[in-house]
Coordinates of C-alpha atoms in Angstrom, one line a residue:
Chain A
M1 CA -45.1 -44.1 -72.3
N2 CA -42.3 -46.5 -72.0
S3 CA -40.2 -43.9 -70.2
I4 CA -43.1 -43.3 -67.8
K5 CA -43.3 -47.0 -67.0
H6 CA -39.5 -47.0 -66.6
F7 CA -39.9 -44.1 -64.2
K8 CA -42.5 -45.9 -62.2
I9 CA -40.3 -48.9 -61.8
C10 CA -37.4 -46.7 -60.8
A11 CA -39.6 -44.9 -58.3
F12 CA -40.8 -48.2 -56.8
A13 CA -37.2 -49.4 -56.5
L14 CA -36.3 -46.1 -54.7
L15 CA -39.3 -46.5 -52.4
L16 CA -38.3 -50.1 -51.6
T17 CA -34.7 -49.0 -50.8
L18 CA -35.9 -46.2 -48.6
L19 CA -38.3 -48.6 -46.8
S20 CA -35.5 -51.0 -46.2
N21 CA -33.6 -48.1 -44.6
T22 CA -36.5 -47.3 -42.4
V23 CA -37.0 -50.9 -41.3
H24 CA -33.3 -51.0 -40.4
A25 CA -33.6 -47.9 -38.3
Q26 CA -36.5 -49.4 -36.4
I27 CA -35.1 -52.8 -35.6
S28 CA -31.4 -51.8 -35.3
N29 CA -29.2 -54.7 -34.1
D30 CA -29.9 -54.3 -30.4
I31 CA -33.0 -55.2 -28.3
S32 CA -35.0 -52.1 -27.2
H33 CA -36.3 -51.6 -23.7
E34 CA -39.8 -51.9 -25.0
E35 CA -39.0 -55.3 -26.4
A36 CA -37.2 -56.3 -23.2
L37 CA -40.3 -55.4 -21.2
K38 CA -42.3 -57.6 -23.5
V39 CA -39.9 -60.5 -22.8
L40 CA -40.2 -59.9 -19.1
L41 CA -43.9 -60.3 -19.3
T42 CA -43.3 -63.9 -20.1
E43 CA -43.6 -64.3 -16.3
K44 CA -47.4 -64.2 -16.9
K45 CA -46.9 -67.5 -18.7
A46 CA -44.9 -68.8 -15.8
E47 CA -47.6 -67.7 -13.4
K48 CA -50.2 -69.6 -15.3
L49 CA -48.0 -72.7 -15.2
G50 CA -47.4 -72.2 -11.4
V51 CA -43.6 -71.9 -11.9
L52 CA -41.6 -69.4 -9.9
E53 CA -39.0 -67.9 -12.2
N54 CA -36.2 -65.3 -12.5
I55 CA -36.1 -63.8 -16.0
A56 CA -33.1 -61.8 -17.3
V57 CA -32.8 -60.0 -20.6
I58 CA -29.4 -58.8 -22.0
D59 CA -28.6 -56.8 -25.1
A60 CA -26.4 -57.6 -28.1
G61 CA -23.3 -56.5 -26.1
A62 CA -24.2 -58.9 -23.3
N63 CA -25.1 -56.1 -20.9
L64 CA -28.2 -56.4 -18.6
K65 CA -31.3 -54.8 -20.2
A66 CA -34.2 -56.0 -18.0
F67 CA -34.9 -58.3 -15.1
I68 CA -37.8 -59.6 -13.0
R69 CA -37.9 -62.0 -10.1
M70 CA -41.2 -63.6 -9.3
D71 CA -42.4 -63.6 -5.6
G72 CA -41.2 -66.7 -3.8
S73 CA -38.7 -67.8 -6.5
F74 CA -35.1 -68.8 -5.6
I75 CA -32.8 -65.9 -4.6
G76 CA -30.0 -68.0 -6.0
S77 CA -31.6 -67.9 -9.4
I78 CA -30.9 -64.2 -9.9
D79 CA -27.3 -64.8 -10.8
I80 CA -28.1 -68.0 -12.7
A81 CA -30.7 -66.3 -14.9
I82 CA -28.3 -63.5 -15.7
K83 CA -25.4 -66.0 -16.4
K84 CA -27.7 -68.2 -18.6
A85 CA -28.6 -65.1 -20.7
K86 CA -24.9 -64.1 -21.0
T87 CA -23.8 -67.7 -21.9
A88 CA -26.5 -67.8 -24.7
R89 CA -25.2 -64.5 -26.1
Y90 CA -21.5 -65.2 -25.6
F91 CA -21.7 -68.2 -27.8
N92 CA -24.9 -67.5 -29.8
M93 CA -26.6 -70.8 -28.8
A94 CA -28.9 -72.1 -26.2
S95 CA -27.1 -72.5 -22.9
G96 CA -28.1 -76.2 -22.7
D97 CA -26.5 -76.9 -26.1
L98 CA -23.2 -75.6 -24.7
G99 CA -23.7 -77.9 -21.7
K100 CA -23.8 -80.9 -23.9
I101 CA -20.2 -80.4 -25.0
S102 CA -18.8 -79.2 -21.7
Q103 CA -19.2 -82.4 -19.8
P104 CA -16.2 -84.5 -18.8
G105 CA -14.6 -85.8 -22.0
G106 CA -16.5 -83.1 -24.0
I107 CA -14.7 -80.9 -26.5
V108 CA -15.1 -77.8 -24.3
Y109 CA -14.8 -79.4 -20.9
N110 CA -14.9 -76.9 -18.0
I111 CA -15.7 -73.9 -20.3
E112 CA -17.9 -72.8 -17.4
L113 CA -14.8 -71.4 -15.7
S114 CA -14.4 -68.7 -18.3
N115 CA -16.0 -65.3 -18.5
G116 CA -16.5 -65.0 -14.7
G117 CA -18.6 -68.1 -14.6
L118 CA -21.0 -69.5 -17.2
I119 CA -24.2 -71.5 -16.7
T120 CA -24.5 -74.3 -19.2
F121 CA -27.7 -76.1 -18.4
P122 CA -30.9 -75.2 -20.2
G123 CA -32.7 -71.8 -19.7
G124 CA -30.6 -69.4 -21.8
V125 CA -31.7 -68.7 -25.4
P126 CA -30.5 -66.0 -27.9
I127 CA -33.2 -63.5 -29.0
K128 CA -33.4 -62.8 -32.7
D129 CA -35.3 -60.2 -34.6
E130 CA -37.5 -60.9 -37.6
N131 CA -34.4 -61.1 -39.9
G132 CA -32.8 -63.7 -37.7
T133 CA -30.2 -61.3 -36.4
I134 CA -29.2 -61.9 -32.7
I135 CA -30.2 -58.8 -30.8
G136 CA -29.8 -60.1 -27.2
A137 CA -30.6 -63.1 -25.0
I138 CA -32.9 -64.3 -22.3
G139 CA -32.1 -66.3 -19.2
V140 CA -34.7 -68.1 -17.1
S141 CA -34.1 -69.8 -13.7
G142 CA -36.3 -71.2 -11.0
G143 CA -38.2 -74.1 -12.4
T144 CA -37.1 -77.4 -13.8
I145 CA -34.6 -77.0 -16.7
E146 CA -37.3 -78.0 -19.1
E147 CA -39.7 -75.4 -17.7
D148 CA -36.9 -72.8 -17.7
H149 CA -36.0 -73.5 -21.4
D150 CA -39.7 -73.6 -22.5
I151 CA -40.4 -70.2 -20.8
A152 CA -37.2 -68.8 -22.3
T153 CA -38.4 -69.9 -25.7
V154 CA -41.8 -68.2 -25.2
G155 CA -39.8 -65.1 -24.2
T156 CA -37.7 -65.0 -27.4
N157 CA -40.9 -65.2 -29.4
A158 CA -42.6 -62.4 -27.5
I159 CA -40.9 -59.6 -29.4
L160 CA -42.0 -61.1 -32.8
Q161 CA -45.7 -60.7 -32.0
Chain B
M1 CA -46.1 -65.4 46.2
N2 CA -42.9 -66.6 44.7
S3 CA -44.9 -68.5 42.1
I4 CA -46.9 -65.4 41.3
K5 CA -43.7 -63.5 40.6
H6 CA -42.5 -66.4 38.5
F7 CA -45.8 -66.2 36.5
K8 CA -45.4 -62.5 36.0
I9 CA -41.9 -62.9 34.6
C10 CA -43.0 -65.8 32.5
A11 CA -46.0 -63.7 31.1
F12 CA -43.7 -60.8 30.4
A13 CA -41.3 -63.1 28.5
L14 CA -44.3 -64.4 26.5
L15 CA -45.5 -60.9 25.7
L16 CA -42.0 -59.9 24.5
T17 CA -41.8 -63.0 22.3
L18 CA -45.2 -62.2 20.8
L19 CA -44.3 -58.6 20.2
S20 CA -41.0 -59.6 18.6
N21 CA -43.0 -61.9 16.4
T22 CA -45.3 -59.1 15.3
V23 CA -42.4 -56.8 14.7
H24 CA -40.8 -59.6 12.7
A25 CA -44.0 -60.1 10.6
Q26 CA -43.9 -56.4 9.7
I27 CA -40.2 -56.4 8.8
S28 CA -40.7 -59.6 6.7
N29 CA -43.0 -57.5 4.3
D30 CA -41.3 -57.6 1.0
I31 CA -42.0 -55.8 -2.3
S32 CA -43.9 -58.0 -4.7
H33 CA -42.9 -58.4 -8.4
E34 CA -46.1 -56.6 -9.4
E35 CA -45.1 -53.6 -7.3
A36 CA -41.6 -53.8 -8.7
L37 CA -42.9 -53.7 -12.2
K38 CA -44.9 -50.6 -11.2
V39 CA -41.7 -49.0 -10.0
L40 CA -39.9 -49.9 -13.3
L41 CA -42.6 -48.1 -15.2
T42 CA -41.2 -44.9 -13.7
E43 CA -39.2 -45.0 -16.9
K44 CA -42.2 -43.5 -18.6
K45 CA -41.7 -40.4 -16.4
A46 CA -38.0 -40.4 -17.4
E47 CA -39.0 -40.7 -21.1
K48 CA -41.2 -37.6 -20.8
L49 CA -38.4 -35.7 -19.2
G50 CA -36.0 -36.8 -21.9
V51 CA -33.7 -38.5 -19.3
L52 CA -32.1 -41.8 -20.2
E53 CA -32.1 -43.9 -17.0
N54 CA -31.2 -47.3 -15.6
I55 CA -33.7 -48.3 -12.9
A56 CA -33.1 -51.1 -10.4
V57 CA -35.5 -52.4 -7.7
I58 CA -34.3 -54.7 -4.9
D59 CA -36.3 -56.4 -2.2
A60 CA -36.2 -56.2 1.7
G61 CA -33.3 -58.7 1.6
A62 CA -31.3 -56.4 -0.8
N63 CA -31.6 -58.9 -3.6
L64 CA -32.4 -57.8 -7.2
K65 CA -36.1 -57.9 -7.9
A66 CA -36.5 -55.9 -11.2
F67 CA -34.4 -53.9 -13.6
I68 CA -34.8 -51.9 -16.8
R69 CA -32.2 -50.0 -18.9
M70 CA -33.6 -47.4 -21.3
D71 CA -32.3 -47.3 -24.9
G72 CA -29.2 -45.2 -25.2
S73 CA -28.6 -44.8 -21.5
F74 CA -25.1 -45.4 -20.1
I75 CA -23.9 -49.0 -20.0
G76 CA -21.9 -48.0 -16.9
S77 CA -25.2 -47.1 -15.1
I78 CA -26.4 -50.8 -14.8
D79 CA -24.0 -51.5 -12.0
I80 CA -24.5 -48.0 -10.4
A81 CA -28.3 -48.2 -10.4
I82 CA -28.1 -51.6 -8.7
K83 CA -25.5 -50.4 -6.2
K84 CA -27.5 -47.3 -5.3
A85 CA -30.5 -49.4 -4.5
K86 CA -28.5 -51.8 -2.4
T87 CA -26.8 -48.9 -0.6
A88 CA -30.2 -47.4 0.2
R89 CA -31.5 -50.7 1.7
Y90 CA -28.2 -51.6 3.4
F91 CA -28.5 -48.5 5.5
N92 CA -32.2 -47.6 5.2
M93 CA -31.5 -44.1 3.9
A94 CA -31.2 -42.2 0.6
S95 CA -27.8 -43.1 -1.0
G96 CA -27.0 -39.4 -1.1
D97 CA -27.5 -39.0 2.6
L98 CA -24.8 -41.6 3.2
G99 CA -22.5 -39.8 0.8
K100 CA -22.6 -36.7 3.0
I101 CA -20.8 -38.5 5.8
S102 CA -18.5 -40.7 3.6
Q103 CA -16.3 -37.8 2.3
P104 CA -12.7 -37.4 3.5
G105 CA -12.9 -36.5 7.2
G106 CA -16.5 -37.8 7.4
I107 CA -17.6 -40.2 10.1
V108 CA -17.9 -43.1 7.7
Y109 CA -15.1 -42.2 5.3
N110 CA -14.7 -44.7 2.4
I111 CA -17.6 -46.8 3.5
E112 CA -18.0 -47.3 -0.3
L113 CA -15.4 -50.0 0.0
S114 CA -17.6 -52.3 1.9
N115 CA -20.2 -54.7 0.6
G116 CA -18.6 -55.3 -2.7
G117 CA -18.8 -51.5 -3.5
L118 CA -21.4 -48.9 -2.5
I119 CA -22.5 -45.9 -4.5
T120 CA -23.2 -43.0 -2.1
F121 CA -24.3 -40.2 -4.5
P122 CA -28.0 -39.5 -5.0
G123 CA -30.3 -41.8 -6.9
G124 CA -30.9 -44.6 -4.3
V125 CA -34.0 -44.4 -2.1
P126 CA -35.7 -47.0 0.2
I127 CA -39.2 -48.1 -0.8
K128 CA -41.8 -48.1 2.0
D129 CA -45.3 -49.6 2.1
E130 CA -48.3 -47.7 3.3
N131 CA -47.4 -48.4 6.9
G132 CA -43.9 -46.8 6.4
T133 CA -42.2 -50.2 6.6
I134 CA -39.2 -50.5 4.3
I135 CA -39.9 -53.3 1.8
G136 CA -37.1 -52.7 -0.7
A137 CA -35.2 -49.9 -2.5
I138 CA -34.9 -48.3 -5.9
G139 CA -31.7 -47.1 -7.6
V140 CA -31.7 -44.8 -10.6
S141 CA -28.7 -43.9 -12.7
G142 CA -28.1 -42.1 -16.0
G143 CA -29.2 -38.5 -15.6
T144 CA -27.8 -35.8 -13.3
I145 CA -27.8 -36.7 -9.6
E146 CA -30.8 -34.5 -9.1
E147 CA -32.8 -36.1 -11.9
D148 CA -31.8 -39.6 -10.7
H149 CA -33.0 -38.8 -7.1
D150 CA -36.3 -37.2 -8.4
I151 CA -37.1 -40.2 -10.5
A152 CA -36.2 -42.6 -7.7
T153 CA -38.7 -40.7 -5.5
V154 CA -41.4 -40.9 -8.1
G155 CA -40.6 -44.7 -8.2
T156 CA -41.0 -45.1 -4.5
N157 CA -44.4 -43.5 -4.6
A158 CA -45.6 -45.6 -7.5
I159 CA -46.6 -48.5 -5.4
L160 CA -48.7 -46.4 -3.0
Q161 CA -51.1 -45.4 -5.8
Chain C
M1 CA -36.8 -35.7 -73.3
N2 CA -38.2 -34.4 -70.1
S3 CA -39.0 -37.9 -68.9
I4 CA -35.4 -39.0 -69.7
K5 CA -34.1 -36.1 -67.6
H6 CA -36.5 -37.2 -64.9
F7 CA -35.3 -40.7 -65.2
K8 CA -31.7 -39.6 -64.8
I9 CA -32.5 -37.7 -61.6
C10 CA -34.4 -40.7 -60.3
A11 CA -31.5 -43.0 -61.2
F12 CA -29.1 -40.7 -59.5
A13 CA -31.2 -40.6 -56.3
L14 CA -31.4 -44.4 -56.3
L15 CA -27.6 -44.6 -56.7
L16 CA -27.1 -42.2 -53.8
T17 CA -29.5 -44.2 -51.6
L18 CA -27.7 -47.4 -52.5
L19 CA -24.3 -45.8 -51.8
S20 CA -25.6 -44.6 -48.4
N21 CA -26.6 -48.2 -47.7
T22 CA -23.2 -49.5 -48.6
V23 CA -21.5 -46.9 -46.4
H24 CA -23.8 -47.9 -43.6
A25 CA -23.0 -51.5 -44.0
Q26 CA -19.3 -50.6 -43.8
I27 CA -19.5 -48.5 -40.7
S28 CA -22.4 -50.1 -38.8
N29 CA -22.7 -49.0 -35.2
D30 CA -19.8 -51.1 -33.9
I31 CA -16.1 -50.7 -34.6
S32 CA -14.8 -53.3 -37.1
H33 CA -11.6 -55.2 -36.5
E34 CA -10.0 -53.5 -39.4
E35 CA -10.7 -50.1 -37.8
A36 CA -9.5 -51.4 -34.4
L37 CA -6.2 -52.4 -36.0
K38 CA -5.9 -48.9 -37.4
V39 CA -6.4 -47.6 -33.9
L40 CA -3.7 -49.9 -32.5
L41 CA -1.2 -48.6 -35.0
T42 CA -1.3 -45.3 -33.1
E43 CA 1.6 -47.0 -31.3
K44 CA 3.7 -45.8 -34.2
K45 CA 3.0 -42.2 -33.1
A46 CA 3.9 -43.2 -29.5
E47 CA 7.1 -44.7 -30.8
K48 CA 8.1 -41.5 -32.6
L49 CA 7.4 -39.6 -29.3
G50 CA 9.4 -42.1 -27.4
V51 CA 6.5 -43.0 -25.1
L52 CA 5.9 -46.6 -24.1
E53 CA 2.2 -47.3 -24.2
N54 CA -0.5 -49.9 -23.7
I55 CA -3.4 -49.4 -26.2
A56 CA -6.8 -51.0 -25.7
V57 CA -9.8 -50.8 -28.1
I58 CA -13.3 -51.9 -27.1
D59 CA -16.5 -52.1 -29.1
A60 CA -19.9 -50.4 -28.6
G61 CA -20.8 -53.1 -26.1
A62 CA -17.7 -52.4 -24.1
N63 CA -16.1 -55.7 -25.0
L64 CA -12.4 -56.0 -25.9
K65 CA -11.8 -55.7 -29.6
A66 CA -8.0 -55.1 -29.9
F67 CA -4.9 -54.6 -27.7
I68 CA -1.2 -53.9 -28.0
R69 CA 1.5 -53.5 -25.4
M70 CA 4.7 -51.8 -26.5
D71 CA 8.0 -53.4 -25.5
G72 CA 9.2 -52.1 -22.2
S73 CA 5.9 -50.4 -21.2
F74 CA 4.4 -50.9 -17.8
I75 CA 2.8 -54.4 -17.1
G76 CA 0.4 -52.6 -14.7
S77 CA -0.9 -50.6 -17.6
I78 CA -2.5 -53.5 -19.3
D79 CA -5.5 -53.4 -17.0
I80 CA -5.5 -49.6 -16.8
A81 CA -5.6 -49.2 -20.6
I82 CA -8.6 -51.6 -20.7
K83 CA -10.4 -49.9 -17.8
K84 CA -9.8 -46.4 -19.3
A85 CA -11.4 -47.6 -22.5
K86 CA -14.4 -49.2 -20.7
T87 CA -14.8 -46.1 -18.5
A88 CA -15.0 -43.9 -21.7
R89 CA -17.7 -46.1 -23.2
Y90 CA -19.6 -46.8 -20.0
F91 CA -20.3 -43.0 -19.7
N92 CA -19.7 -41.8 -23.2
M93 CA -17.0 -39.2 -22.2
A94 CA -13.3 -38.9 -21.8
S95 CA -12.1 -40.8 -18.7
G96 CA -10.5 -37.6 -17.4
D97 CA -13.7 -35.7 -17.6
L98 CA -15.3 -38.2 -15.3
G99 CA -12.3 -37.9 -12.9
K100 CA -13.0 -34.2 -12.5
I101 CA -16.4 -34.9 -10.8
S102 CA -15.3 -38.0 -8.9
Q103 CA -13.0 -36.3 -6.5
P104 CA -13.8 -35.8 -2.8
G105 CA -16.8 -33.5 -2.7
G106 CA -17.5 -34.1 -6.4
I107 CA -21.0 -35.1 -7.5
V108 CA -20.0 -38.7 -8.3
Y109 CA -17.4 -39.3 -5.6
N110 CA -15.9 -42.8 -5.6
I111 CA -17.7 -43.8 -8.8
E112 CA -14.5 -45.7 -9.5
L113 CA -15.7 -48.5 -7.2
S114 CA -18.5 -49.4 -9.6
N115 CA -18.4 -51.7 -12.7
G116 CA -15.5 -53.8 -11.3
G117 CA -13.2 -50.8 -11.1
L118 CA -13.1 -47.7 -13.3
I119 CA -10.0 -45.6 -14.1
T120 CA -11.0 -41.9 -14.2
F121 CA -7.7 -40.1 -15.0
P122 CA -7.0 -39.1 -18.7
G123 CA -6.3 -41.7 -21.4
G124 CA -9.7 -43.1 -22.3
V125 CA -11.7 -41.5 -25.1
P126 CA -14.9 -42.6 -27.0
I127 CA -14.4 -43.5 -30.7
K128 CA -17.0 -42.0 -33.0
D129 CA -17.8 -42.7 -36.7
E130 CA -18.1 -40.0 -39.3
N131 CA -21.7 -39.4 -38.2
G132 CA -20.7 -38.8 -34.6
T133 CA -22.1 -42.1 -33.4
I134 CA -20.1 -43.8 -30.6
I135 CA -18.9 -47.1 -32.0
G136 CA -16.4 -48.0 -29.2
A137 CA -13.6 -46.5 -27.1
I138 CA -9.8 -46.4 -26.8
G139 CA -7.8 -46.5 -23.6
V140 CA -4.1 -45.6 -23.5
S141 CA -1.7 -46.1 -20.5
G142 CA 2.0 -45.9 -19.9
G143 CA 3.0 -42.3 -20.4
T144 CA 2.1 -39.1 -18.6
I145 CA -1.7 -38.5 -18.5
E146 CA -1.3 -35.8 -21.1
E147 CA 0.6 -38.1 -23.4
D148 CA -1.9 -40.9 -22.8
H149 CA -4.8 -38.6 -23.6
D150 CA -3.1 -37.1 -26.7
I151 CA -2.3 -40.5 -28.2
A152 CA -5.8 -41.7 -27.4
T153 CA -7.1 -38.7 -29.4
V154 CA -4.9 -39.6 -32.3
G155 CA -6.3 -43.1 -32.1
T156 CA -9.9 -42.0 -32.2
N157 CA -9.1 -40.0 -35.4
A158 CA -7.3 -42.8 -37.1
I159 CA -10.5 -44.5 -38.3
L160 CA -11.7 -41.3 -39.9
Q161 CA -8.8 -41.1 -42.3
Chain D
M1 CA 46.1 -85.5 -6.6
N2 CA 43.4 -84.4 -4.1
S3 CA 43.9 -80.8 -5.3
I4 CA 43.4 -81.9 -8.9
K5 CA 40.2 -83.6 -8.0
H6 CA 39.2 -80.5 -6.1
F7 CA 39.9 -78.4 -9.2
K8 CA 37.9 -80.6 -11.4
I9 CA 34.9 -80.3 -9.1
C10 CA 35.4 -76.6 -8.9
A11 CA 35.6 -76.3 -12.7
F12 CA 32.5 -78.4 -13.2
A13 CA 30.6 -76.1 -10.7
L14 CA 31.8 -73.0 -12.6
L15 CA 30.7 -74.6 -15.9
L16 CA 27.3 -75.4 -14.5
T17 CA 26.9 -71.8 -13.3
L18 CA 27.9 -70.4 -16.7
L19 CA 25.5 -72.7 -18.5
S20 CA 22.8 -71.8 -16.1
N21 CA 23.5 -68.2 -16.9
T22 CA 23.3 -68.8 -20.6
V23 CA 20.1 -70.7 -20.2
H24 CA 18.7 -67.8 -18.2
A25 CA 19.7 -65.3 -20.8
Q26 CA 17.7 -67.3 -23.4
I27 CA 14.7 -67.7 -21.2
S28 CA 14.6 -63.9 -20.6
N29 CA 13.9 -63.5 -24.3
D30 CA 10.4 -62.1 -24.7
I31 CA 8.2 -61.6 -27.7
S32 CA 8.3 -58.1 -29.1
H33 CA 5.2 -56.1 -30.0
E34 CA 6.2 -56.2 -33.6
E35 CA 6.3 -60.0 -33.5
A36 CA 3.0 -60.0 -31.6
L37 CA 1.4 -57.9 -34.3
K38 CA 2.7 -60.5 -36.9
V39 CA 1.0 -63.2 -34.8
L40 CA -2.3 -61.2 -34.7
L41 CA -2.3 -61.0 -38.5
T42 CA -2.9 -64.7 -38.5
E43 CA -6.5 -63.5 -38.6
K44 CA -6.0 -63.1 -42.3
K45 CA -5.6 -66.9 -42.5
A46 CA -8.8 -67.3 -40.5
E47 CA -10.6 -64.9 -42.8
K48 CA -9.6 -67.0 -45.8
L49 CA -10.9 -70.1 -44.1
G50 CA -14.1 -68.3 -43.1
V51 CA -13.5 -68.9 -39.4
L52 CA -14.4 -66.1 -36.9
E53 CA -11.7 -66.0 -34.3
N54 CA -10.4 -64.2 -31.2
I55 CA -6.6 -64.2 -31.1
A56 CA -4.6 -63.4 -27.9
V57 CA -0.8 -63.1 -27.6
I58 CA 0.9 -63.1 -24.2
D59 CA 4.6 -62.6 -23.4
A60 CA 7.1 -64.8 -21.5
G61 CA 5.7 -63.4 -18.2
A62 CA 2.2 -64.5 -19.2
N63 CA 1.0 -60.9 -19.5
L64 CA -1.3 -59.8 -22.4
K65 CA 0.8 -58.4 -25.3
A66 CA -1.7 -58.2 -28.2
F67 CA -5.3 -59.1 -29.0
I68 CA -7.8 -58.9 -31.9
R69 CA -11.4 -60.0 -32.1
M70 CA -12.8 -60.6 -35.6
D71 CA -16.1 -59.0 -36.5
G72 CA -19.0 -61.4 -35.7
S73 CA -16.9 -63.8 -33.6
F74 CA -18.2 -64.9 -30.2
I75 CA -18.0 -62.3 -27.4
G76 CA -17.4 -65.2 -25.0
S77 CA -14.2 -66.1 -26.8
I78 CA -12.4 -63.0 -25.6
D79 CA -11.7 -64.4 -22.2
I80 CA -11.3 -68.0 -23.6
A81 CA -8.6 -66.9 -26.1
I82 CA -6.7 -65.1 -23.3
K83 CA -7.0 -68.0 -20.9
K84 CA -5.9 -70.5 -23.6
A85 CA -2.7 -68.4 -24.2
K86 CA -2.0 -68.2 -20.4
T87 CA -2.6 -71.9 -19.9
A88 CA -0.1 -72.7 -22.7
R89 CA 2.5 -70.4 -21.1
Y90 CA 1.8 -71.4 -17.5
F91 CA 2.7 -75.0 -18.3
N92 CA 4.7 -74.7 -21.5
M93 CA 2.5 -77.0 -23.5
A94 CA -0.5 -76.8 -25.8
S95 CA -3.7 -76.2 -23.8
G96 CA -5.2 -79.3 -25.3
D97 CA -2.4 -81.5 -24.0
L98 CA -3.1 -80.3 -20.5
G99 CA -6.8 -81.0 -21.0
K100 CA -6.0 -84.7 -21.7
I101 CA -4.8 -85.1 -18.1
S102 CA -7.3 -82.8 -16.3
Q103 CA -10.4 -85.0 -16.9
P104 CA -12.1 -86.8 -14.1
G105 CA -9.7 -89.5 -12.9
G106 CA -6.8 -87.6 -14.6
I107 CA -3.6 -86.8 -12.8
V108 CA -4.3 -83.1 -12.7
Y109 CA -8.1 -83.3 -12.4
N110 CA -9.7 -79.8 -12.2
I111 CA -6.5 -77.9 -12.6
E112 CA -8.7 -75.5 -14.5
L113 CA -9.7 -74.0 -11.1
S114 CA -6.2 -72.6 -10.5
N115 CA -4.8 -69.3 -11.7
G116 CA -8.1 -67.6 -11.9
G117 CA -9.4 -70.1 -14.4
L118 CA -7.6 -72.1 -17.1
I119 CA -9.0 -73.3 -20.4
T120 CA -7.6 -76.8 -21.3
F121 CA -9.2 -77.6 -24.6
P122 CA -7.2 -77.0 -27.8
G123 CA -6.3 -73.5 -29.2
G124 CA -3.5 -72.4 -26.9
V125 CA 0.1 -73.0 -28.0
P126 CA 3.5 -71.7 -26.7
I127 CA 5.4 -69.4 -29.1
K128 CA 9.1 -70.2 -29.5
D129 CA 11.9 -68.2 -31.1
E130 CA 14.3 -69.7 -33.6
N131 CA 16.3 -71.3 -30.8
G132 CA 13.3 -73.1 -29.5
T133 CA 13.1 -70.9 -26.4
I134 CA 9.5 -70.1 -25.3
I135 CA 9.0 -66.3 -25.6
G136 CA 5.2 -66.2 -25.1
A137 CA 2.0 -68.0 -26.2
I138 CA -1.0 -67.6 -28.5
G139 CA -4.6 -68.4 -27.7
V140 CA -7.3 -68.8 -30.4
S141 CA -11.0 -69.2 -29.8
G142 CA -14.1 -68.9 -32.0
G143 CA -13.9 -71.9 -34.4
T144 CA -13.9 -75.6 -33.8
I145 CA -11.2 -76.8 -31.4
E146 CA -9.3 -78.2 -34.5
E147 CA -9.6 -74.9 -36.3
D148 CA -8.5 -72.9 -33.2
H149 CA -5.5 -75.2 -32.7
D150 CA -4.5 -75.0 -36.4
I151 CA -4.7 -71.2 -36.6
A152 CA -2.8 -71.0 -33.3
T153 CA 0.0 -73.1 -34.8
V154 CA 0.1 -70.9 -37.9
G155 CA 0.4 -68.0 -35.5
T156 CA 3.4 -69.5 -33.6
N157 CA 5.2 -69.9 -36.9
A158 CA 4.4 -66.4 -38.1
I159 CA 7.4 -64.8 -36.2
L160 CA 9.8 -67.3 -37.7
Q161 CA 9.3 -66.1 -41.2

């Protein structure tokens, strides 16, 4: 009887381990295109708010995964949305947080000149999976920097729902 | 009599201007982001065929409108999909058609070196509205050139349904 | 007694699963810097052969992971080694294989103009882990294209030993 | 007497020429790839400190000689580490020293815009041989600017041991 109980615990432990394997296989460490599409649909939120946005999603390797430009939004925001997303992944922080320390006198002044051009005002945010692992980033451009950052944050949460 | 002639010329000029305005109104038609999302969903077709694609949609002004990269598809195809779409809109023809005349000895040899780099093999196709007006272009990269072209054609038809 | 035997089998299965987890944690789907250093040391092989090489290693996201330039090797080979590695990862094939179909009349003629410049002659090879998953790529430049390709192949095998 | 004066001038000119030759011979000294690998291994020091760094080594001609990116370190630090090393060699001073005079109002304001982009915060340090001749530079990026500078300094000393 004791050995049977032991066996059950053992089997349960095995099951847990296998499950943990399965979960890992599902989430991987890179954003999927299904998840990226979910993030793009954040534009519905922007539509409701009446903000015209460009939304870029990049993967863990900082390569473009998905993009949408809302009708009537700035053409110049295509590149800015992509660069905000890359900036957020390059340094694993919100683009605006980097901007706080890249000002004249800041500890990384003019860091924007690296990596083919960074954008360090708000609107870029890393995307994390449910374990907190960074699997990509979103960049939003077209509204005010507050609107851009807010919609980027909505986007990062989209894949957790 | 002279004044009548003057009037006729004036009326003709006015007509020309109005016509030119109408033509302009047609040309100014542009793919909407809703339509661009429909085009992106062509990836469902690629999924069924088991082809891993990058799909780019640009507008009438040749600026990026929407993009999706399927999981596991070539990273190098991001830029190629976008360049195929631009090539198709820059010259209002399928990218592969331009490639036929850009070979050594061809009438537009090495045209690929213009515009920051063109891609002139198949996979880029102009997108037309129901009146046949070009409102953008699609670029597909990741499969064989035949698969890329076929899926691009499916994409161009997506907005007509 | 039977249950004890059962328990042992169960424990063994658990151990195997845990080990497989550990192995996974070590290899992940991205080349580690320890592995990249092993690949760099392929230059010892080049030294023996009397070939002066530049060796670049990139990760699964096509971002630079490690690099070494042998004394006296071509300065112009820095960029070529890096571009060969990126080309191999961008399209998951040896750079020379892409070059075979990018010639005039080939199905991807002038593909070299994409992605900021590709190098499609031999010397770039994807790096795979023991499961065959691509975890990065190596690019070698400085010798003949045969020497470059051979040393790149030695490099890809270095992490499996 | 006049001829003696003439001789003295002539001898002095000869001496100057010889000296200038000697100086030139020293300057032409260049970091070897063996030394560059020693510098790269500074990452062991970073590992002990728990800092995730990118380490770049360039030669006397400011061309990339060796590079390593530690697992988990910023992707955006690849370019910054290389640019810090180049900045240190371009002006033969620690990158942070240049940054002190490139701020708004500084004597070389916005010098970062030259040479394809400089990085003028700390982490780039010239590498000298035992005679004090500059033979290359190291650039470190990924930690705080203090950590980057400290590890760069450890790196420059590595070849002297």
